[in-house]
Coordinates of C-alpha atoms in Angstrom, one line a residue:
M1 CA 294.5 -33.9 -82.4
A2 CA 294.4 -37.7 -81.8
T3 CA 293.7 -39.2 -78.4
E4 CA 294.6 -42.6 -77.2
N5 CA 293.9 -44.4 -73.9
I6 CA 296.7 -45.7 -71.7
N7 CA 296.4 -48.2 -68.9
S8 CA 295.2 -45.8 -66.2
P9 CA 291.4 -45.6 -66.2
T10 CA 291.5 -41.9 -65.3
T11 CA 294.2 -40.7 -67.6
S12 CA 294.5 -40.0 -71.3
V13 CA 297.4 -39.1 -73.5
E14 CA 296.9 -36.4 -76.1
K15 CA 299.4 -36.3 -79.0
E16 CA 300.3 -33.0 -80.7
P17 CA 302.3 -33.7 -83.9
N18 CA 303.6 -30.2 -84.0
G19 CA 305.4 -30.0 -80.7
V20 CA 308.3 -27.9 -79.7
N21 CA 311.3 -28.4 -82.1
G22 CA 309.3 -31.0 -83.9
V23 CA 309.2 -33.3 -80.9
Q24 CA 305.9 -34.9 -80.2
Q25 CA 304.4 -33.4 -77.0
R26 CA 302.3 -35.4 -74.5
H27 CA 299.9 -33.9 -72.0
Y28 CA 298.6 -36.0 -69.2
H29 CA 295.4 -35.0 -67.4
H30 CA 292.8 -36.4 -65.1
H31 CA 289.2 -36.7 -66.4
H32 CA 287.5 -35.4 -63.2
D33 CA 283.8 -34.8 -63.3
I34 CA 283.3 -31.2 -62.3
S35 CA 279.9 -30.1 -61.3
Q36 CA 279.0 -27.1 -63.3
V37 CA 276.5 -24.3 -62.8
D38 CA 274.8 -22.5 -65.6
S39 CA 277.4 -19.7 -65.7
G40 CA 280.1 -22.1 -66.7
F41 CA 281.8 -21.9 -63.3
A42 CA 282.4 -25.0 -61.2
A43 CA 280.6 -25.4 -57.9
A44 CA 282.4 -25.4 -54.5
S45 CA 283.9 -28.8 -53.7
G46 CA 286.1 -30.2 -51.0
G47 CA 287.5 -32.6 -53.5
S48 CA 289.0 -29.7 -55.4
L49 CA 289.7 -27.7 -52.2
N50 CA 287.8 -24.8 -53.5
P51 CA 285.1 -23.2 -51.3
G52 CA 283.3 -21.1 -53.9
L53 CA 282.5 -20.8 -57.6
W54 CA 285.6 -21.2 -59.7
K55 CA 286.4 -21.3 -63.4
P56 CA 288.4 -24.4 -64.4
Y57 CA 291.4 -23.8 -66.6
E58 CA 290.2 -25.2 -69.9
H59 CA 293.4 -24.4 -71.9
R60 CA 295.6 -26.2 -69.3
K61 CA 295.5 -29.9 -68.6
F62 CA 296.5 -30.3 -65.0
A63 CA 295.4 -33.1 -62.7
N64 CA 293.6 -32.0 -59.5
P65 CA 296.3 -31.6 -56.9
A66 CA 293.9 -31.3 -54.0
P67 CA 293.4 -35.0 -53.2
L68 CA 297.2 -35.4 -52.9
G69 CA 297.5 -32.6 -50.5
L70 CA 294.5 -33.7 -48.5
S71 CA 295.8 -37.2 -48.3
A72 CA 299.2 -36.0 -47.1
F73 CA 297.5 -33.9 -44.5
A74 CA 295.1 -36.6 -43.4
L75 CA 297.8 -39.3 -42.8
T76 CA 300.1 -37.1 -40.9
T77 CA 297.3 -35.8 -38.8
F78 CA 295.9 -39.3 -38.1
V79 CA 299.3 -40.5 -36.7
L80 CA 299.8 -37.4 -34.5
S81 CA 296.2 -37.7 -33.3
A82 CA 296.8 -41.3 -32.3
I83 CA 299.7 -40.1 -30.2
N84 CA 297.7 -37.2 -28.7
T85 CA 295.0 -39.6 -27.6
H86 CA 297.6 -42.0 -26.1
T87 CA 296.4 -44.8 -28.4
R88 CA 297.9 -48.2 -27.2
G89 CA 299.9 -46.3 -24.7
V90 CA 302.0 -44.4 -27.3
K91 CA 302.8 -40.9 -26.1
E92 CA 306.0 -39.8 -27.8
P93 CA 305.6 -38.1 -31.2
N94 CA 308.9 -39.2 -32.7
I95 CA 307.2 -41.3 -35.4
V96 CA 305.5 -38.2 -36.7
V97 CA 308.8 -36.5 -37.7
P98 CA 309.5 -38.4 -40.9
L99 CA 305.9 -38.1 -42.0
A100 CA 305.8 -34.4 -41.1
F101 CA 309.0 -33.7 -43.2
G102 CA 308.2 -36.0 -46.1
Y103 CA 304.5 -36.4 -46.7
G104 CA 302.6 -33.9 -44.6
G105 CA 305.3 -31.3 -45.2
L106 CA 307.0 -31.6 -48.6
V107 CA 304.3 -33.4 -50.5
Q108 CA 301.5 -31.2 -49.2
L109 CA 303.6 -28.1 -49.9
L110 CA 304.2 -29.2 -53.5
A111 CA 300.4 -29.8 -53.9
G112 CA 299.9 -26.3 -52.7
M113 CA 302.3 -25.0 -55.4
W114 CA 300.4 -26.9 -58.0
E115 CA 297.2 -25.4 -56.8
I116 CA 298.7 -22.0 -57.8
A117 CA 299.2 -23.3 -61.3
C118 CA 295.5 -24.5 -61.3
G119 CA 294.3 -21.0 -60.3
N120 CA 293.0 -22.1 -56.9
T121 CA 293.9 -19.4 -54.4
F122 CA 292.2 -21.1 -51.4
G123 CA 293.7 -24.5 -52.1
A124 CA 297.2 -23.0 -52.7
T125 CA 297.0 -21.0 -49.4
A126 CA 295.7 -23.9 -47.3
L127 CA 297.9 -26.7 -48.6
S128 CA 301.1 -24.7 -48.7
S129 CA 300.5 -23.3 -45.3
Y130 CA 299.7 -26.6 -43.6
G131 CA 302.7 -28.1 -45.5
G132 CA 304.7 -25.4 -43.8
F133 CA 303.1 -26.2 -40.5
W134 CA 304.2 -29.9 -40.7
I135 CA 307.7 -29.0 -41.7
S136 CA 308.0 -26.5 -38.8
Y137 CA 306.5 -29.0 -36.4
A138 CA 309.0 -31.6 -37.4
I139 CA 311.8 -29.1 -36.9
L140 CA 310.5 -28.5 -33.3
L141 CA 310.7 -32.2 -32.7
T142 CA 314.2 -32.7 -34.2
P143 CA 316.8 -32.8 -31.3
N144 CA 319.6 -31.4 -33.5
W145 CA 317.7 -28.1 -33.7
G146 CA 317.6 -27.9 -29.9
I147 CA 314.5 -25.6 -29.8
T148 CA 312.7 -27.6 -27.1
A149 CA 315.7 -29.1 -25.4
P150 CA 316.5 -28.3 -21.7
T151 CA 319.6 -26.5 -22.9
G152 CA 317.8 -24.7 -25.7
P153 CA 316.7 -21.1 -25.8
Y154 CA 313.7 -21.7 -23.5
E155 CA 315.6 -23.9 -21.1
G156 CA 313.0 -26.6 -21.4
H157 CA 310.1 -24.2 -20.6
V158 CA 308.5 -24.5 -24.0
S159 CA 304.8 -24.9 -23.1
S160 CA 303.8 -21.3 -23.6
P161 CA 305.9 -20.8 -26.7
L162 CA 304.3 -24.0 -28.2
G163 CA 300.9 -22.6 -27.1
F164 CA 301.6 -19.4 -29.1
F165 CA 302.6 -21.5 -32.1
L166 CA 299.4 -23.5 -32.0
T167 CA 297.3 -20.4 -31.3
G168 CA 298.5 -18.8 -34.4
W169 CA 297.5 -21.9 -36.4
F170 CA 294.1 -21.8 -34.7
I171 CA 293.6 -18.2 -35.9
F172 CA 294.7 -19.0 -39.4
T173 CA 292.4 -22.0 -39.6
T174 CA 289.5 -19.9 -38.3
M175 CA 290.2 -17.5 -41.2
L176 CA 290.0 -20.4 -43.7
L177 CA 286.9 -21.8 -42.0
L178 CA 285.0 -18.5 -42.7
C179 CA 285.7 -19.1 -46.4
T180 CA 284.0 -22.5 -46.4
L181 CA 280.6 -21.3 -45.2
R182 CA 279.1 -21.3 -48.7
S183 CA 280.7 -24.5 -49.8
T184 CA 279.8 -28.1 -48.7
V185 CA 279.1 -29.6 -45.3
M186 CA 282.0 -32.0 -45.4
F187 CA 284.4 -29.2 -46.5
F188 CA 283.2 -27.0 -43.7
L189 CA 283.5 -29.8 -41.1
L190 CA 287.1 -30.5 -42.1
F191 CA 288.2 -27.0 -41.2
F192 CA 285.8 -26.8 -38.2
T193 CA 287.2 -30.0 -36.5
L194 CA 290.8 -28.9 -37.4
D195 CA 290.2 -25.5 -35.8
L196 CA 289.0 -27.2 -32.6
A197 CA 292.0 -29.5 -32.6
F198 CA 294.4 -26.5 -32.7
L199 CA 292.4 -24.8 -30.0
F200 CA 292.4 -27.7 -27.6
L201 CA 296.1 -28.5 -28.2
A202 CA 297.0 -24.8 -27.6
C203 CA 295.1 -24.9 -24.4
E204 CA 296.9 -28.1 -23.4
Q205 CA 300.2 -26.2 -23.6
Y206 CA 298.9 -23.3 -21.5
A207 CA 297.6 -25.8 -18.9
N208 CA 301.0 -27.4 -18.8
D209 CA 302.6 -24.1 -18.2
M210 CA 300.3 -23.5 -15.3
G211 CA 301.2 -26.9 -13.8
N212 CA 297.8 -28.4 -14.3
A213 CA 298.8 -31.8 -15.6
T214 CA 295.4 -33.4 -15.4
A215 CA 293.7 -30.7 -17.4
A216 CA 296.6 -30.8 -19.9
V217 CA 296.1 -34.5 -20.6
A218 CA 292.4 -34.1 -21.0
L219 CA 292.9 -31.2 -23.4
Q220 CA 295.5 -33.2 -25.4
K221 CA 293.2 -36.1 -25.8
T222 CA 290.3 -33.9 -26.8
G223 CA 292.5 -32.2 -29.4
G224 CA 293.5 -35.7 -30.6
V225 CA 289.8 -36.7 -31.0
F226 CA 289.1 -33.6 -33.2
G227 CA 292.4 -34.3 -35.0
F228 CA 291.1 -37.8 -35.8
L229 CA 287.9 -36.3 -37.2
A230 CA 289.8 -33.8 -39.3
A231 CA 292.0 -36.6 -40.7
F232 CA 289.0 -38.8 -41.8
L233 CA 287.2 -35.7 -43.2
A234 CA 290.3 -34.9 -45.2
W235 CA 290.4 -38.4 -46.6
Y236 CA 286.7 -38.2 -47.4
C237 CA 287.2 -34.9 -49.3
A238 CA 290.3 -36.5 -51.1
L239 CA 288.1 -39.5 -52.1
A240 CA 285.5 -37.1 -53.5
G241 CA 288.2 -35.4 -55.6
I242 CA 289.6 -38.7 -56.9
Q243 CA 286.4 -40.5 -57.7
D244 CA 284.7 -40.1 -61.1
S245 CA 282.6 -42.3 -63.4
S246 CA 285.7 -43.8 -65.0
N247 CA 287.2 -45.3 -61.8
S248 CA 284.3 -45.9 -59.4
F249 CA 280.9 -47.4 -59.3
F250 CA 279.7 -44.7 -56.9
Q251 CA 280.6 -41.2 -55.7
V252 CA 280.6 -40.1 -52.1
P253 CA 278.1 -37.2 -51.4
V254 CA 279.5 -33.8 -50.4
F255 CA 276.3 -32.2 -49.2
H256 CA 276.2 -28.7 -50.5
F257 CA 274.8 -26.1 -48.1
P258 CA 271.2 -25.0 -48.9
W259 CA 272.5 -21.5 -49.4
S260 CA 275.4 -22.4 -51.6
E261 CA 275.3 -21.5 -55.3
K262 CA 275.2 -25.1 -56.4
A263 CA 272.2 -25.9 -54.2
R264 CA 270.4 -22.7 -55.5
E265 CA 271.2 -23.6 -59.0
D266 CA 269.8 -27.1 -58.5
R267 CA 266.6 -25.6 -57.1
R268 CA 266.3 -23.3 -60.1
K269 CA 266.7 -26.3 -62.5
S270 CA 264.0 -28.2 -60.5
E271 CA 261.6 -25.3 -60.7
R272 CA 262.1 -25.0 -64.5
Q273 CA 261.5 -28.7 -65.0
Q274 CA 258.2 -28.5 -63.1
V275 CA 256.9 -25.6 -65.2

């Protein structure tokens, strides 16, 4: 099998002369440096959106879809958080709708589907679910659906229903957060800050329903701050997944927890070298 380089510094083209029906087949794949432990499994990584040891598919040549999904999530969350914190006086979330449908929604959902092909259950669940979140949130904000309209099913009293909506996502994110406790610090912090963002934004809706506008604004802004943190952490993890020795002079650290399998393996290697 011959291999030739193309213009992209992170991509190679492999030619198989005996392709289907005699047609030459080309497989594009990303040369991503995967940190391995002695068992042959890859270590947990936010860049691959995998919280534990996992076995890379060696017979399949897929690119890593996690950075795409993380980037889609990060940008959409960043814009919504800017609105939640009333940055530059902007309070209406209309600008989020196209992002939520196209990038945070559709693109992230597709990345989640590709994670299924890569065998990453956690990544598939997280990216597909949050892609669905953004699509459903965009539907809520679309006037033609009339869900939150004064003449809609809730007659304008949508605070508690929106609170239920956000509380459900808080519960789901807590579930994912528990699965990151043996991964990396940055990966854990991503879901931790996102979890708090959902919690504060849900409480904002309940405060609105109780007529406490002052508390609602404070809770909204606090949720926006945690949303900002989640967005930048998602970009950080995406960068960790994109960078490798072929396209960057450095790689951002991901800080494995001391009790993670990768950290324990590093300690075992260090002990063997000292003997």
